Coordinates of C-alpha atoms in Angstrom, one line a residue:
X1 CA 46.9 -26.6 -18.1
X2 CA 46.0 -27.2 -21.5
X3 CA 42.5 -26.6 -22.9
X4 CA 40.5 -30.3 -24.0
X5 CA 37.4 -29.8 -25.2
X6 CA 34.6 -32.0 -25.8
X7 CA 32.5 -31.7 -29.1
X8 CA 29.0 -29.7 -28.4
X9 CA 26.0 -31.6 -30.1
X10 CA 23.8 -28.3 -30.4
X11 CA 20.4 -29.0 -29.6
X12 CA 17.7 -25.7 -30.3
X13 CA 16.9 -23.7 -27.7
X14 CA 15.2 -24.9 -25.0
X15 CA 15.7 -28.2 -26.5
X16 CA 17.1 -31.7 -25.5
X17 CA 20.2 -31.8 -23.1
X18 CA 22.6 -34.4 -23.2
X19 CA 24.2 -36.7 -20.3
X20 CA 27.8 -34.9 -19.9
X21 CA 25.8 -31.3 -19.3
X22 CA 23.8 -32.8 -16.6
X23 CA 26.7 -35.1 -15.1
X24 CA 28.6 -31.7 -14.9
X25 CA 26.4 -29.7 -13.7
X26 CA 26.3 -32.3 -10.8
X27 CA 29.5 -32.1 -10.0
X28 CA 29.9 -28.2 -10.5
X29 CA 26.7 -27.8 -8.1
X30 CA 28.4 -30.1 -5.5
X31 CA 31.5 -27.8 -5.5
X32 CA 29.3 -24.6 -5.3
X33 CA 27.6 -26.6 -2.1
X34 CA 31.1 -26.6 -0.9
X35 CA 32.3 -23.2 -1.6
X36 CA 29.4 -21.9 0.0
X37 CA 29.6 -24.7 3.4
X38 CA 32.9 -23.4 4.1
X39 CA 32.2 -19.9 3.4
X40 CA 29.1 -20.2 5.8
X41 CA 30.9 -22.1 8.9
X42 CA 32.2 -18.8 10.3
X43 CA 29.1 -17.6 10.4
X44 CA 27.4 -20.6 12.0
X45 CA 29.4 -20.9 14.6
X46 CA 30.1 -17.3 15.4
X47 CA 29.6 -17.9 19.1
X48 CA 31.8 -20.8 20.4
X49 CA 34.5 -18.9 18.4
X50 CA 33.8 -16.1 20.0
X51 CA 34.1 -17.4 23.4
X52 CA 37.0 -19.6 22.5
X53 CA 39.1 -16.6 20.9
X54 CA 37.4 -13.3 22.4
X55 CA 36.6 -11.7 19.4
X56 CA 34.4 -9.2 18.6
X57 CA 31.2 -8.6 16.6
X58 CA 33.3 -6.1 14.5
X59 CA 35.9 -8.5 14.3
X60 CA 33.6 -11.6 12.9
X61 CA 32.2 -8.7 10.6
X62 CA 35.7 -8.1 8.9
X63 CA 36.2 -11.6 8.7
X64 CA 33.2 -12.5 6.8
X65 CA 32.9 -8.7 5.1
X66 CA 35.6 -7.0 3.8
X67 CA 39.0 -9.1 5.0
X68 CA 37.5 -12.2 2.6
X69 CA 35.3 -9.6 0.1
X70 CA 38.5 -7.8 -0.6
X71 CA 40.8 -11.0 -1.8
X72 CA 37.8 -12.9 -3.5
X73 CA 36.4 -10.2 -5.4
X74 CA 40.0 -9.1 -7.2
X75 CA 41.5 -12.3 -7.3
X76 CA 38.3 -13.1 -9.8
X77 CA 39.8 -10.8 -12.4
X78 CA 42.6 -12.4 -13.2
X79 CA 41.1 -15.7 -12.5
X80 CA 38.8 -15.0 -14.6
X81 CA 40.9 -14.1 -17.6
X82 CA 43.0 -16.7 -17.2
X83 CA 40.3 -18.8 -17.2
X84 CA 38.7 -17.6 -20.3
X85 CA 42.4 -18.3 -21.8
X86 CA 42.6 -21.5 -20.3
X87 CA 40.7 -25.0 -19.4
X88 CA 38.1 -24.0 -17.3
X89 CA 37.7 -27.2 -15.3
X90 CA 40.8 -27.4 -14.4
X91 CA 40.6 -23.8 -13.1
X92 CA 38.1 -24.6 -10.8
X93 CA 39.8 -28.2 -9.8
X94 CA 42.4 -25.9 -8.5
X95 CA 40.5 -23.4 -6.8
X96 CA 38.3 -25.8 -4.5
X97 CA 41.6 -27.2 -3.3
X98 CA 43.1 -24.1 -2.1
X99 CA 40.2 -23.3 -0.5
X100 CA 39.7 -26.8 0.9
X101 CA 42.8 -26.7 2.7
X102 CA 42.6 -22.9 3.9
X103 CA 39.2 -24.6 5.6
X104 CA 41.5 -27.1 7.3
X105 CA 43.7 -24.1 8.5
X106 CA 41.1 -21.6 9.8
X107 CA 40.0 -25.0 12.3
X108 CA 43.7 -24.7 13.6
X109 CA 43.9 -20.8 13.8
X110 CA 44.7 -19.6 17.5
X111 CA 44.4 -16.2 17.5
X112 CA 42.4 -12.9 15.3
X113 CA 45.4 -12.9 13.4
X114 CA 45.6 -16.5 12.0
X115 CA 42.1 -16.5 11.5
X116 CA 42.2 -13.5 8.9
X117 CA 45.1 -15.1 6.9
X118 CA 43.6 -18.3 6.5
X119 CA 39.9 -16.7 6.2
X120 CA 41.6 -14.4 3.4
X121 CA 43.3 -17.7 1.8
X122 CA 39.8 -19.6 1.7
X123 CA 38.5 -16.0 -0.7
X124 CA 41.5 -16.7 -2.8
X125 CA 40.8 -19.8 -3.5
X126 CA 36.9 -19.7 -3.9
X127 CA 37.4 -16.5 -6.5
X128 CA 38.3 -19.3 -8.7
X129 CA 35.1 -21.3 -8.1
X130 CA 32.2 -19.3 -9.6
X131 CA 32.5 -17.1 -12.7
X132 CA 34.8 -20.6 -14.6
X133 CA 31.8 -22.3 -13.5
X134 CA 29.2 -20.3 -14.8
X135 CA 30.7 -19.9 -18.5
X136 CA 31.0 -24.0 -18.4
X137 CA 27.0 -24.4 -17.7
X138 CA 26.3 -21.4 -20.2
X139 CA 28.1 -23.6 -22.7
X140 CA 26.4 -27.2 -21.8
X141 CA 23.0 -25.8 -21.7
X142 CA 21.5 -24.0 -24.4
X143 CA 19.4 -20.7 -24.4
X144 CA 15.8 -21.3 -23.2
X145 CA 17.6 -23.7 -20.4
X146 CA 20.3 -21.8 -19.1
X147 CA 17.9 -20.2 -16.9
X148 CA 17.1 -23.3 -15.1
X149 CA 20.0 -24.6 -14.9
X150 CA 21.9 -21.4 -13.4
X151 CA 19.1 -22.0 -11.1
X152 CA 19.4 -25.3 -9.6
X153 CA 23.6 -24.4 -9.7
X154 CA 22.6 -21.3 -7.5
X155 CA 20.8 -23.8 -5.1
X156 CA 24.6 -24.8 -3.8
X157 CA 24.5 -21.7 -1.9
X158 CA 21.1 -22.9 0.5
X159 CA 22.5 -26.7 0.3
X160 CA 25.4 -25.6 1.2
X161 CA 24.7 -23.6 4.2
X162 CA 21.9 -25.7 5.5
X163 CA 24.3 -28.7 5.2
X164 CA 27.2 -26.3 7.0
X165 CA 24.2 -25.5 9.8
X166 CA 23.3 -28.7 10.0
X167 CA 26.8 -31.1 9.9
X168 CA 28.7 -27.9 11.3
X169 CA 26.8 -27.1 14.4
X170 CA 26.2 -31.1 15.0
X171 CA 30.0 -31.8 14.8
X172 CA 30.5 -28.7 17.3
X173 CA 28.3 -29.7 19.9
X174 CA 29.3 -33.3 19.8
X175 CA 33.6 -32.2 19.4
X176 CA 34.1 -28.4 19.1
X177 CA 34.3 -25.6 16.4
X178 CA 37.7 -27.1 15.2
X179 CA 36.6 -30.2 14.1
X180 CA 34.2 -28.8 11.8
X181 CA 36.3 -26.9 9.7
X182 CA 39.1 -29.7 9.3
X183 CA 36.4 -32.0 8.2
X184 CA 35.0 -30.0 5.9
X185 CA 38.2 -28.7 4.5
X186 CA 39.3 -32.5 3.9
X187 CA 36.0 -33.7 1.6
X188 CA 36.6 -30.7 -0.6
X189 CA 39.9 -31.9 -0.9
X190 CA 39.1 -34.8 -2.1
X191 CA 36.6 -33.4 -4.4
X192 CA 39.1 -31.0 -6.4
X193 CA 41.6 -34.0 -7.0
X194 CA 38.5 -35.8 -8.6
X195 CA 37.2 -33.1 -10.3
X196 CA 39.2 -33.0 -13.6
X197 CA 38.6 -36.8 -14.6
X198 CA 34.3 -36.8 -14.0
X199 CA 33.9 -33.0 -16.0
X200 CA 35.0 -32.4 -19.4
X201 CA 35.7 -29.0 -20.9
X202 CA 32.9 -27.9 -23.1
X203 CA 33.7 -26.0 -26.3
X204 CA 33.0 -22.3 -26.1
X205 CA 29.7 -21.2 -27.0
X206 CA 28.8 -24.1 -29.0
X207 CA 25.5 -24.0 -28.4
X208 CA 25.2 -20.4 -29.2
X209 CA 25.3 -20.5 -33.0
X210 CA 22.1 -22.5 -32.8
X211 CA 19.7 -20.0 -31.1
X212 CA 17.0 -19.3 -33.3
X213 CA 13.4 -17.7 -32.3
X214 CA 14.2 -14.2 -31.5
X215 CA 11.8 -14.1 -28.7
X216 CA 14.5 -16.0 -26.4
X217 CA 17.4 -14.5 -28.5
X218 CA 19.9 -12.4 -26.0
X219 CA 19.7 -8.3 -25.4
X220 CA 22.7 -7.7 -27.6
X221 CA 22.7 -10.8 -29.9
X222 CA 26.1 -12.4 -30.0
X223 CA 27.4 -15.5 -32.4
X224 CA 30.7 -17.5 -31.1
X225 CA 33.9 -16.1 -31.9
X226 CA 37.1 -18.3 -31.2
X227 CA 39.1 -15.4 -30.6
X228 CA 40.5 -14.7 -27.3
X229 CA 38.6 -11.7 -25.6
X230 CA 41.1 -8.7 -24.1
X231 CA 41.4 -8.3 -20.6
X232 CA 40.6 -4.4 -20.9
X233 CA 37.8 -4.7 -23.9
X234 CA 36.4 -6.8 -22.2
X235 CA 36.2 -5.1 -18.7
X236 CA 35.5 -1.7 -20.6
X237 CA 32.4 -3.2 -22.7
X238 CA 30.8 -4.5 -19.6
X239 CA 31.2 -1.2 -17.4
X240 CA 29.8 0.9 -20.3
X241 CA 26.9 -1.7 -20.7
X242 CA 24.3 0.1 -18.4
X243 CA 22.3 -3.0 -18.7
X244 CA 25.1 -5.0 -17.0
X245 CA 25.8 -1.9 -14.2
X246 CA 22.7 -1.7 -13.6
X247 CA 22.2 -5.6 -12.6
X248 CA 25.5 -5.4 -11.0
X249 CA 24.4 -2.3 -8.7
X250 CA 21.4 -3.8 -7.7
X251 CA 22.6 -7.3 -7.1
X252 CA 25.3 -5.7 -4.7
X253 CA 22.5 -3.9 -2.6
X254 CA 20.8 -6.6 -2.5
X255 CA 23.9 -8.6 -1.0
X256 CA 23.9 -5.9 1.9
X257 CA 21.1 -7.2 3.2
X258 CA 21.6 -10.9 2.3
X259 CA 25.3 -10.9 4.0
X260 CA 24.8 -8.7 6.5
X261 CA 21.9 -10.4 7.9
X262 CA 23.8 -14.6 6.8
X263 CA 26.5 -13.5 8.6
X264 CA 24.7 -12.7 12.1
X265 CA 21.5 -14.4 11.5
X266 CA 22.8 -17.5 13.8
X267 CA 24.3 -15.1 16.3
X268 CA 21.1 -12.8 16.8
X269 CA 18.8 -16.1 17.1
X270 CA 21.3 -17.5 19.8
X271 CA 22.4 -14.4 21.6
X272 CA 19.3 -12.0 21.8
X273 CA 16.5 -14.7 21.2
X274 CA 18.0 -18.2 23.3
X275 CA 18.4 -20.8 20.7
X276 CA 20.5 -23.1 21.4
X277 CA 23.6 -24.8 19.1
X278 CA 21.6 -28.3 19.2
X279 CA 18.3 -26.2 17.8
X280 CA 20.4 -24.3 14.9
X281 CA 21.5 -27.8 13.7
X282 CA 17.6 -28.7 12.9
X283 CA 15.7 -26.1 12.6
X284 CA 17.6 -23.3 11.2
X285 CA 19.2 -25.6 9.0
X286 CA 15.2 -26.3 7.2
X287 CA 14.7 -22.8 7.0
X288 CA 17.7 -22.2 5.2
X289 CA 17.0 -25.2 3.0
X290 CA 13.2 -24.7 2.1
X291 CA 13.4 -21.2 2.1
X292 CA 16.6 -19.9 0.2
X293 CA 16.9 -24.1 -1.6
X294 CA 13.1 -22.9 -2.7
X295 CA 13.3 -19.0 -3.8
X296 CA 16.4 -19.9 -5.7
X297 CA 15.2 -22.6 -7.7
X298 CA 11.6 -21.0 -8.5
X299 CA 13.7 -17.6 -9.6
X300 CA 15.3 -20.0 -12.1
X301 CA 11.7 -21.4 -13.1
X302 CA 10.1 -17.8 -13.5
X303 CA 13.2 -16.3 -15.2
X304 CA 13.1 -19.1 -18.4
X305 CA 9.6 -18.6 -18.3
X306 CA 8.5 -14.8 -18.3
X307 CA 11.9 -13.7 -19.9
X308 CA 10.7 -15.5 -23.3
X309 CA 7.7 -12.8 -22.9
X310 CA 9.8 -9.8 -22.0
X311 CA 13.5 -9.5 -21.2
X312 CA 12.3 -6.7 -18.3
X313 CA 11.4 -9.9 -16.1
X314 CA 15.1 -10.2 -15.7
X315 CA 14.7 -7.0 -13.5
X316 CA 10.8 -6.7 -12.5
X317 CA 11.2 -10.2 -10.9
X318 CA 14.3 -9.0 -8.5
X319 CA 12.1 -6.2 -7.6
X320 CA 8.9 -7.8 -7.0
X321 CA 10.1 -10.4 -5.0
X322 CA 12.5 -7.6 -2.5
X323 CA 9.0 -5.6 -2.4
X324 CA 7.1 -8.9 -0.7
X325 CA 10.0 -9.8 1.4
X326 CA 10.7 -6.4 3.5
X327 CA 7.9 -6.9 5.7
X328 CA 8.6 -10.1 6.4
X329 CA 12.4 -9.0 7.5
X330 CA 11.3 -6.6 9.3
X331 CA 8.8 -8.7 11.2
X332 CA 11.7 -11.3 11.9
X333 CA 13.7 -8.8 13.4
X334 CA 10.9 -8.1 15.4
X335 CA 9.5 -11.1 16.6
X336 CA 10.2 -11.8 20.4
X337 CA 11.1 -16.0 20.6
X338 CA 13.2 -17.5 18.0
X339 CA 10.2 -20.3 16.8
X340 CA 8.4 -17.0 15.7
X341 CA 11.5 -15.6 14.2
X342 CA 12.1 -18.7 12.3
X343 CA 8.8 -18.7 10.9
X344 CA 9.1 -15.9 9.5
X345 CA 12.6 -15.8 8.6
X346 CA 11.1 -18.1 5.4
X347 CA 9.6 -15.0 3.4
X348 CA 13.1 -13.5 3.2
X349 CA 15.0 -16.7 2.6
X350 CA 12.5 -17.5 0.3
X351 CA 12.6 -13.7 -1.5
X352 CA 15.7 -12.5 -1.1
X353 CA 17.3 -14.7 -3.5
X354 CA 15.7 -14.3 -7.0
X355 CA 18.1 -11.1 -7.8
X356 CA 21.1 -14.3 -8.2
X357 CA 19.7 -16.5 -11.1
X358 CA 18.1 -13.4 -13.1
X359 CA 21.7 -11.5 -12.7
X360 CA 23.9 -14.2 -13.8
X361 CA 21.7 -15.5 -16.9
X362 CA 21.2 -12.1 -17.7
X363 CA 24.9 -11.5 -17.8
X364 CA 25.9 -14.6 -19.2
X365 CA 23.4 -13.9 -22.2
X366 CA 24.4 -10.3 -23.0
X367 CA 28.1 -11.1 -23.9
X368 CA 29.7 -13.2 -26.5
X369 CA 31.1 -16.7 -25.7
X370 CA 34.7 -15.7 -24.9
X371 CA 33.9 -13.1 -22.7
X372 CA 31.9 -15.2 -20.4
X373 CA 34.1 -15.9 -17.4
X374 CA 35.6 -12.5 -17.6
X375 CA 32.4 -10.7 -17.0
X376 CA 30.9 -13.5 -14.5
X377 CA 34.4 -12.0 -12.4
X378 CA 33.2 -8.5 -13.3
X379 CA 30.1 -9.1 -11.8
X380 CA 31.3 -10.9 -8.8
X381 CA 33.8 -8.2 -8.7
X382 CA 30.7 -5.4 -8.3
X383 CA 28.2 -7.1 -6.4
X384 CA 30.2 -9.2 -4.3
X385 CA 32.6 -5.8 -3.4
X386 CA 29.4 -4.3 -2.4
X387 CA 27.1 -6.6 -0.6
X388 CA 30.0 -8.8 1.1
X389 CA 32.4 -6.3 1.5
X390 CA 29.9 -3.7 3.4
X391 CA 26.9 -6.0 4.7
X392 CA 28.7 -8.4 7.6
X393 CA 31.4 -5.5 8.1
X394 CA 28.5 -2.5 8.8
X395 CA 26.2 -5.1 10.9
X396 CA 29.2 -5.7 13.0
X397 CA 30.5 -2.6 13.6
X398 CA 26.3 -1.3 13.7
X399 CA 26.1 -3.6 16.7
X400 CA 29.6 -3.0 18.7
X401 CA 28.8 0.9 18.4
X402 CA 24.9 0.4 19.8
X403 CA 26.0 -2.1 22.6
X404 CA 27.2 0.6 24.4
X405 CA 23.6 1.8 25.1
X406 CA 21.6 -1.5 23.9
X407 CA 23.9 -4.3 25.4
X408 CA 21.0 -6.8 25.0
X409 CA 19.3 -6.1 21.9
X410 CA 22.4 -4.5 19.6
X411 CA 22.7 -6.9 16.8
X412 CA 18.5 -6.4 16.6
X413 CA 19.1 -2.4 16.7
X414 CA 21.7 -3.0 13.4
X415 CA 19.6 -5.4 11.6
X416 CA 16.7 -2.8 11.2
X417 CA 19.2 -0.2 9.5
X418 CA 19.2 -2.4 6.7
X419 CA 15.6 -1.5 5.7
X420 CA 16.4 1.5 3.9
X421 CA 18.7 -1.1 1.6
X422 CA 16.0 -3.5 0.5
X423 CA 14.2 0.1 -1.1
X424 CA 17.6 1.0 -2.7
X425 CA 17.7 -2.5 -4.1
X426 CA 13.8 -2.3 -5.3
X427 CA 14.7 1.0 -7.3
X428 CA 17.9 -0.4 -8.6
X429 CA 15.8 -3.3 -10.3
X430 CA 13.1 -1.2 -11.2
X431 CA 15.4 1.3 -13.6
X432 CA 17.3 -1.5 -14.9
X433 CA 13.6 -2.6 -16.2
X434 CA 13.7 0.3 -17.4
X435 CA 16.5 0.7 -19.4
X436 CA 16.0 -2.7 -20.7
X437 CA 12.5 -1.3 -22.2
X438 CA 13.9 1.4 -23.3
X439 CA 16.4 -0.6 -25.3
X440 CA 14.0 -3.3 -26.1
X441 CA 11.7 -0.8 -27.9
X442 CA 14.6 1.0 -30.0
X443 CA 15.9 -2.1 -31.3
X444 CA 11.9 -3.5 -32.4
X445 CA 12.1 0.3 -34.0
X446 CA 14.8 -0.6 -36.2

């Protein structure tokens, strides 16, 4: 897997951006759509595999919590050194066909059992999607655009699972469950053996050595160096870094809420407010798609915008957006016909989202070049350990344990135990602000 790099014409910041950095950012968006489809058909069609197999809501929560969580958040260690050692692309070539083809083997699971191994192989495979990813935009784009772009490649997640709503609950009504996930599994297939030849490996932070204007310059200002970065510095700067803790912390709260309720959200609607599989395909598929599609993209707008006035809007914009969106959750969970839930299930898929963009570019910006990848895993690692790991796993056993004595409203009974969450998150993000302040103020001191 050697490393090919293509020269880096270095625009300023926030200047011009060339064909190759847009063409790749295509294609690296396309797989993120992908990662995030076949991460989001469990969860879309919770029900007819639960009738088919018999499973549980406890058991759907391990599969989409802490069975996958565990395997994709360490397996993006040593992904992601190896990646920072190695050609990125080609990194993530490989990844999206191992978890193409664990897609294709989940379809033909027929028991718990088989569905964990396979569920587990699809986290191994899409560890090696995200942080390789990342690093390649931060080095196409320069600063003053990063923002932005991280922005429109965080919209793969929405695409991704309004297209997995839409297609995935279509091709289940028409066929069954089954045929969903092998026809998913085979396009990103496809996709990884074409990969390689369309996106070329940028050089490593080529387009850092010509950031000028200190107003858009990073927290800890950091010139390319092309030696390679330690595994253990490297994972020992970034956990002393409160700065990068503190955006990991709040990130993973967030996640509590934003798994926990993605992983059910199609399941409540359908078991305790009537939808129906035909009604998920349309209209819980816009939702998804003008809500989360929406909030992720303005996050990226508002981040390159108000972090050239203050690098605190990193973390006041997190918080401010979690603050408008609890009532709205709460309201959804609430609301007695699914129309009405939908309806108001746009503030939080709108709101929820803007702690993504401002995390990553945040990250990406505070550490040199060759660390890149490495600390994208490390912050995968945190939030993802956190917010997947706990959020889908607690909802599910939340709701098996209050069936007992709310059999038809359980899942609604767990879903409003994740408001004391969203105000962890809010005060996670509002220290961070202020430890960036704080640090923001010593170094104008100096």
């Amino acid at each position: 897997m050697s490393e090919t790099t293509i020269p880096s014409s270095a625009p300023p910041a926030g200047g011009s951006v060339g064909r190759n950095a847009w063409v790749a950012l295509g294609v690296l968006w396309f797989i993120y759509v992908l990662n995030f489809l076949d991460r989001q058909l469990l969860s879309i069609l919770a029900k007819p595999i639960q009738d088919a197999l018999n499973i549980t809501d406890g058991q759907l929560g391990l599969l989409g919590g802490l069975y996958f969580a565990f395997f994709y958040c360490f397996i993006a260690i040593p992904v992601g050194w190896l990646a920072d050692r190695t050609n990125r692309v080609w990194v993530v070539s490989i990844a999206c066909g191992i978890w193409s083809a664990a897609t294709v083997a989940f379809g033909l699971s027929k028991n718990f059992g088989q569905l964990a191994a396979s569920r587990m192989s699809v986290a191994f495979g899409e560890a090696g999607g995200v942080p390789p990813s990342y690093a390649i935009i931060t080095d196409y784009f320069p600063p003053g655009r990063r923002g932005m772009a991280l922005g429109i490649y965080n919209l793969g997640p929405p695409v991704g699972a309004a297209l997995g709503i839409a297609f995935g609950a279509s091709i289940a009504a028409a066929f069954s469950w089954r045929d969903a996930f092998i026809a998913i599994g085979i396009v990103g297939i496809v996709v990884a053996l074409i990969t390689p030849f369309v996106v070329k490996e940028p050089r490593r932070g080529g387009l850092d050595q010509s950031a000028v204007a200190p107003t858009d310059a990073p927290l800890t200002p950091a010139p390319a160096s092309p030696a390679k970065a330690p595994f253990w510095g490297t994972a020992k700067s970034f956990f002393a870094n409160p700065v990068l803790v503190l955006a990991s912390l709040g990130s993973g709260v967030t996640q509590i809420v934003t798994y926990g309720l993605g992983n059910f959200a199609v399941l409540f609607l359908m078991r305790e407010k009537g939808m129906q599989l035909g009604d998920v395909a349309l209209w819980y598929a816009l939702v998804v798609a003008i809500g989360m599609g929406g909030g992720i993209f303005a996050s990226g707008y508002l981040i390159d915008r108000y972090t050239k006035r203050s690098k605190t809007a990193y973390a006041l914009l997190p918080a401010i957006s979690l603050s408008i969106a609890l009532p709205f959750y709460i309201a959804f969970v609430w609301a007695p016909t699914w129309p009405l839930a939908l309806l108001l299930m746009l503030g939080p898929n709108f709101l929820n989202y803007f702690y993504l963009s401002s995390s990553v570019a945040l990250v990406q910006e505070e550490v040199r070049p060759n660390q890149r990848v490495m600390s994208g895993a490390l912050l995968l690692l945190v939030m993802n350990f956190i917010g997947m790991g706990f959020g889908p796993t607690y909802v599910g056993a939340a709701s098996d344990w209050f069936r007992e004595t709310h059999p038809e409203n359980s899942l609604q009974i767990a879903l409003y135990t994740l408001i004391p969450v969203y105000l962890a998150a809010i005060a996670i993000f509002l220290w961070l602000s202020r430890v960036i302040a704080r640090r923001l103020k010593t170094e104008a001191a100096r």
